[in-house]
mmCIF file of C-alpha atoms in Angstrom:
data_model
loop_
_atom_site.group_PDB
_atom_site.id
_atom_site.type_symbol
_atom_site.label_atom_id
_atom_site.label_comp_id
_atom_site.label_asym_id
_atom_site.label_seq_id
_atom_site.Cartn_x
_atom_site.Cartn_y
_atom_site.Cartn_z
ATOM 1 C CA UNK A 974 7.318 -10.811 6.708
ATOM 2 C CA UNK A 975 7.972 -7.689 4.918
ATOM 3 C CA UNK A 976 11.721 -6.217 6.148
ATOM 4 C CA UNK A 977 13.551 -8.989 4.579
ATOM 5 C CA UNK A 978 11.707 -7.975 1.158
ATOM 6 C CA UNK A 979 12.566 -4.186 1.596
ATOM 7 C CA UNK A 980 15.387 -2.966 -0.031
ATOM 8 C CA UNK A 981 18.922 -2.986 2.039
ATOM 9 C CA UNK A 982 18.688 1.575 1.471
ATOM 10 C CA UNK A 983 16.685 3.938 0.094
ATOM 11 C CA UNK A 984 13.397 5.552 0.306
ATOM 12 C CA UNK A 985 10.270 3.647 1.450
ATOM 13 C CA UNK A 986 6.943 5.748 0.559
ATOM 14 C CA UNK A 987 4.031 4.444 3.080
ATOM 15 C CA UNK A 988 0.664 5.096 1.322
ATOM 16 C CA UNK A 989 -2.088 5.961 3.711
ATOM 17 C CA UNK A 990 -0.275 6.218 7.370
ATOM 18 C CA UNK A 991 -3.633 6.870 9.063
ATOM 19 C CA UNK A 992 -1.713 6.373 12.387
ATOM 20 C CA UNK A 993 1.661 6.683 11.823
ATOM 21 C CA UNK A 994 2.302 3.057 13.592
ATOM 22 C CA UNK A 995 3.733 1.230 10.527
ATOM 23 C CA UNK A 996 6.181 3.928 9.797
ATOM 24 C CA UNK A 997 7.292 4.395 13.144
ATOM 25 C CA UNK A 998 7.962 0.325 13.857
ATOM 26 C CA UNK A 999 9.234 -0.130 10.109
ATOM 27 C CA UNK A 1000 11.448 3.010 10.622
ATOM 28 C CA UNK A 1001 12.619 2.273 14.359
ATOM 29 C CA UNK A 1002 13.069 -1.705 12.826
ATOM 30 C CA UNK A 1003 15.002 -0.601 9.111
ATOM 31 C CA UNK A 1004 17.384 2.024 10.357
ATOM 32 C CA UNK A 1005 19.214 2.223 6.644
ATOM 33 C CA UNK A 1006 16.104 2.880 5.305
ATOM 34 C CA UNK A 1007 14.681 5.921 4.933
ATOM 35 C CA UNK A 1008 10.412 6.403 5.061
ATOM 36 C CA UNK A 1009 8.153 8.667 3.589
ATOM 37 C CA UNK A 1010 4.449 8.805 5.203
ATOM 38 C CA UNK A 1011 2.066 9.876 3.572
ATOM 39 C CA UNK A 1012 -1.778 10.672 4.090
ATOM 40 C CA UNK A 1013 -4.852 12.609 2.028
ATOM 41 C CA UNK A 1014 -4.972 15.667 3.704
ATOM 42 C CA UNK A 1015 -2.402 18.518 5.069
ATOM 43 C CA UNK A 1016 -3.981 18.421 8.719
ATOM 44 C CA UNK A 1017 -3.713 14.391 8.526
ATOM 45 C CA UNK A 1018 -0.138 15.315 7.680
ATOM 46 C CA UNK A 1019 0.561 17.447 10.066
ATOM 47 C CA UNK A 1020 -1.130 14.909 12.930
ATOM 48 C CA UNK A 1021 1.484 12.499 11.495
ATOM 49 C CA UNK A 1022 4.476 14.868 11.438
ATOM 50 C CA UNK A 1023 3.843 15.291 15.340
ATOM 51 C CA UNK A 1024 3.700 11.287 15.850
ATOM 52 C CA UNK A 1025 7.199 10.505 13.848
ATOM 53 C CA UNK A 1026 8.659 13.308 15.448
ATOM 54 C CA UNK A 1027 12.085 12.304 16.682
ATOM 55 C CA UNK A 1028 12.406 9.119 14.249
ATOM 56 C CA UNK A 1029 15.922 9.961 12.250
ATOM 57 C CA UNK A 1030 14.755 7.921 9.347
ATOM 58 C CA UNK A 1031 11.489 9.752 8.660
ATOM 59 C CA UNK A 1032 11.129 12.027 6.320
ATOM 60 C CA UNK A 1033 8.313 14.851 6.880
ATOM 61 C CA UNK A 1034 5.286 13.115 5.530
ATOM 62 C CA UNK A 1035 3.987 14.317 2.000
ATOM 63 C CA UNK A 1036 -0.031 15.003 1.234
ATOM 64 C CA UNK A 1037 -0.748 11.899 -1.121
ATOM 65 C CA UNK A 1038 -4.687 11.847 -2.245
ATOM 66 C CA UNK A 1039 -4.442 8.659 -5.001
ATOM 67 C CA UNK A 1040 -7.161 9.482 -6.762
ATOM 68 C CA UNK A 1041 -5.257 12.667 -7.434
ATOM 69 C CA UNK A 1042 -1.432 13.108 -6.840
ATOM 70 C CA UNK A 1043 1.136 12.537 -9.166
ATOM 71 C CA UNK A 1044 4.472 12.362 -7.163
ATOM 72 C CA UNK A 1045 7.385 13.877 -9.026
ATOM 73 C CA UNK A 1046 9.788 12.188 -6.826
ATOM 74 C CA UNK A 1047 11.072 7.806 -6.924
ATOM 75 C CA UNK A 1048 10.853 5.291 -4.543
ATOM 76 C CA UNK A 1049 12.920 2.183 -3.998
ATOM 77 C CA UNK A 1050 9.672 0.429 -2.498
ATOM 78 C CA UNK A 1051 6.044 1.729 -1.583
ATOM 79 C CA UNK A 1052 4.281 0.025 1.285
ATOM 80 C CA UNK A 1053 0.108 0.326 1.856
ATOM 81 C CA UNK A 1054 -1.471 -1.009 4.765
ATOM 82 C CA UNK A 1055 -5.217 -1.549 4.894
ATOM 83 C CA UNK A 1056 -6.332 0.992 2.952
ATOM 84 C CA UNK A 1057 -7.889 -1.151 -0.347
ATOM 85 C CA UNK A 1058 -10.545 -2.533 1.588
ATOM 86 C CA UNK A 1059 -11.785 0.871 3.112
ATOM 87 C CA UNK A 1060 -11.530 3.170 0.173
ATOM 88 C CA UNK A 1061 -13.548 3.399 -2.802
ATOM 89 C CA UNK A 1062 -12.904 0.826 -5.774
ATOM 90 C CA UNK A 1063 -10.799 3.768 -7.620
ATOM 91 C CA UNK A 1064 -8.843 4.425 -4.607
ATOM 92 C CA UNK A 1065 -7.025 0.693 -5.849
ATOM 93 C CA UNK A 1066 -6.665 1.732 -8.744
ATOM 94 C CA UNK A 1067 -5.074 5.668 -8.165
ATOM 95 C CA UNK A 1068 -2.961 3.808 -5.294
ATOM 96 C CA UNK A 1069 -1.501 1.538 -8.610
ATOM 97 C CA UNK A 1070 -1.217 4.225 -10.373
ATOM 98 C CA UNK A 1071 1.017 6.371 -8.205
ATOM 99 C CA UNK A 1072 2.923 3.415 -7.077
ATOM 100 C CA UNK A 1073 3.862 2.960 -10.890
ATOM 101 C CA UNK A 1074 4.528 6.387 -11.242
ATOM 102 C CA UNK A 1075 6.643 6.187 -8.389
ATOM 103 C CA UNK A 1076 8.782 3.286 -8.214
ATOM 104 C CA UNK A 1077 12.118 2.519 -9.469
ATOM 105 C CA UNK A 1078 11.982 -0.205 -11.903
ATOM 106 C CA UNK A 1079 12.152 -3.170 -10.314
ATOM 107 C CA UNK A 1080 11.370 -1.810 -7.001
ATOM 108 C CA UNK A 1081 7.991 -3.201 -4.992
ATOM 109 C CA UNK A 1082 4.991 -2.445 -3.838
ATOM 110 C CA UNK A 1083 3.776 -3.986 -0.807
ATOM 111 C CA UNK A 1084 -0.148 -3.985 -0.206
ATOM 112 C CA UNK A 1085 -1.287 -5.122 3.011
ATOM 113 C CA UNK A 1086 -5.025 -6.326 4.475
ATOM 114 C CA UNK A 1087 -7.863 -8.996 3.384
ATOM 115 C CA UNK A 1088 -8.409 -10.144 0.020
ATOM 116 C CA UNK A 1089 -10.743 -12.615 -1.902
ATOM 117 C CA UNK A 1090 -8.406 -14.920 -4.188
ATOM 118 C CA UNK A 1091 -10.525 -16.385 -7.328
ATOM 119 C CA UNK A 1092 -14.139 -14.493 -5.690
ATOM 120 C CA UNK A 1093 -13.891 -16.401 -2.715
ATOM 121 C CA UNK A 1094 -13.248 -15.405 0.853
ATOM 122 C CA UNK A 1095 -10.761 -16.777 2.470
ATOM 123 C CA UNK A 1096 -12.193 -16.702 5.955
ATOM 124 C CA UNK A 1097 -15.421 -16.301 7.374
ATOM 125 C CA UNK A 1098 -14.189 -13.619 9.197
ATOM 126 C CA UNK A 1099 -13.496 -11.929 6.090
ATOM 127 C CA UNK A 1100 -17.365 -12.435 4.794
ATOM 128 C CA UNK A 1101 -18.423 -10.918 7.903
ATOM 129 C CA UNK A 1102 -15.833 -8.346 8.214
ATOM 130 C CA UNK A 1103 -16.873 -7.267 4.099
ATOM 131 C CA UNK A 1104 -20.625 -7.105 5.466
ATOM 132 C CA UNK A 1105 -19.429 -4.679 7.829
ATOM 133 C CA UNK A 1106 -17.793 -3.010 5.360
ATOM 134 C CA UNK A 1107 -20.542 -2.801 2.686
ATOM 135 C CA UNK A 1108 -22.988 -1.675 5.489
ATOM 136 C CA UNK A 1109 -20.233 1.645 5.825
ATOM 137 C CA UNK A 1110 -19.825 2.058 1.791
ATOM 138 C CA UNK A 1111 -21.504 0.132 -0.585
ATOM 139 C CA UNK A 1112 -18.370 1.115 -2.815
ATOM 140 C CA UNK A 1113 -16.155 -0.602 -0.143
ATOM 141 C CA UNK A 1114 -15.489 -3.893 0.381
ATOM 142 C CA UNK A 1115 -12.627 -6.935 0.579
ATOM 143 C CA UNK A 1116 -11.195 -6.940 -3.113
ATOM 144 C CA UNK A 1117 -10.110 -10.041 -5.517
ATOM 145 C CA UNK A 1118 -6.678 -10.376 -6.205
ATOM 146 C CA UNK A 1119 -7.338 -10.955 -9.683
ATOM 147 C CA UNK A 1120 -9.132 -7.462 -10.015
ATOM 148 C CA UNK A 1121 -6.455 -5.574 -8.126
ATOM 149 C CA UNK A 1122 -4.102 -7.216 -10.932
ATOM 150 C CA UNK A 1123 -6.287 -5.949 -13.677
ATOM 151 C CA UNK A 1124 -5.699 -2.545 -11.855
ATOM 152 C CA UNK A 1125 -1.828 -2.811 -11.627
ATOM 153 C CA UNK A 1126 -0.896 -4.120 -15.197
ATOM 154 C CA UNK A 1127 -1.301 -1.056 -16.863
ATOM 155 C CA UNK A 1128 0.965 0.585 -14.367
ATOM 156 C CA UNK A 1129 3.523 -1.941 -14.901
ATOM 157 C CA UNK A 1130 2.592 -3.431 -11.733
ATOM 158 C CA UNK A 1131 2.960 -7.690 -11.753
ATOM 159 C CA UNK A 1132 1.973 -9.514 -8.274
ATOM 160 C CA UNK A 1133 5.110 -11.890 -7.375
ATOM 161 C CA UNK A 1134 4.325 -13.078 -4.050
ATOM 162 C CA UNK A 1135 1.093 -13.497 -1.678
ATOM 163 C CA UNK A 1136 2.375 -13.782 2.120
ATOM 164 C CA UNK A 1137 -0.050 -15.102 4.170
ATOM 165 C CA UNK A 1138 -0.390 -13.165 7.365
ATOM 166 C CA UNK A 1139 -2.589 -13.327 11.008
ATOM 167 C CA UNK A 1140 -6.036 -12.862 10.899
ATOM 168 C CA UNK A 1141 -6.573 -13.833 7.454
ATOM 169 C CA UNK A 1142 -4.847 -11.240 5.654
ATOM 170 C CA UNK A 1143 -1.788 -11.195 3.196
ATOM 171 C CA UNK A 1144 0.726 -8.874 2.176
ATOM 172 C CA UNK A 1145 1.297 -8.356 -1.687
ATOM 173 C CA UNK A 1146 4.082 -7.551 -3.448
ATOM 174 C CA UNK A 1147 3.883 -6.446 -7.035
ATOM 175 C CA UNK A 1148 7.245 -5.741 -9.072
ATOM 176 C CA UNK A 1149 7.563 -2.658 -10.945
ATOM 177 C CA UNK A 1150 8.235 -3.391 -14.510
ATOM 178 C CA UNK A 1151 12.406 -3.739 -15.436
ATOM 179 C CA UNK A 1152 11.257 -1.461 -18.239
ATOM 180 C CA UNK A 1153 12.749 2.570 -17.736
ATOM 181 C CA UNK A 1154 9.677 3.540 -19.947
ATOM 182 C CA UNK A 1155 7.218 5.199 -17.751
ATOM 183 C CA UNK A 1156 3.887 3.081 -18.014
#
């Protein structure tokens, strides 16, 4: 899975914590790793603040809206957990754009959930789950690969591995550019 793709130290920024549950298993898990949660609003914050509380290797979580927030800070890896598919189209995008903005070169981003590879599902569960979604949002919905690279290139953002995972999803990790010019 992911922890043997995570950097040996440094800072981890988790886009989207929603529960705090990632961050608290990948923290309790990584000990020499240090994690960042993050969520859109200060009250979600806060919520998450009082969930990590006690975790050593948590830092207080920061207010991260990517359609909006430009961190002024570097990470040696970003990690976001089903967000793409239940966030506006743009939301991909902003979420490549901070993670671009944010990474080391040669750090990673980690993107985790369901994705269509060349248009296709790759599940029926996914159809019907993407039905579900479109019902919610019509600007929702289970994203291509090939699109979310179209988002990440000009963020210096290049997908090196698709992991397959349970239930038909995949974690992907996209490489931030060698290059110390800022995309």
């Amino acid at each position: 899975g992911l922890a043997p793709r995570l950097p040996l130290t440094g800072r981890v920024l988790e886009i989207a914590s929603g529960t705090g549950q990632h961050c608290a298993h990948f923290a309790r898990s990584l000990p020499d790793l240090t994690f960042v949660p993050s969520d859109r609003t200060p009250e979600d914050c806060a919520a998450l603040a009082s969930r990590l509380a006690g975790i050593p290797n948590v830092e207080p979580p920061l207010v991260v809206d990517v359609l909006q927030t430009e961190l002024g800070q570097r990470f040696d890896a970003v990690y976001c957990a089903n967000m793409i598919h239940i966030a506006p189209r743009a939301a991909s995008a902003g979420l490549m754009r901070v993670a671009g903005y944010a990474l080391a070169p040669g750090a990673r981003l980690f993107t985790y959930g369901p994705y269509r590879i060349g248009g296709l599902h790759t599940a029926p569960s996914n159809e019907a789950f993407e039905g579900w979604l479109l019902a919610k949002d019509p600007d929702f919905g289970v994203r291509d690969i090939g699109w979310l690279e179209q988002q990440a290139a000009p963020f210096g953002l290049e997908l090196v591995e698709r992991i397959p995972m349970p239930a038909n999803n995949f974690v992907l990790v996209w490489k931030r550019s060698e290059s110390t010019n800022r995309p």
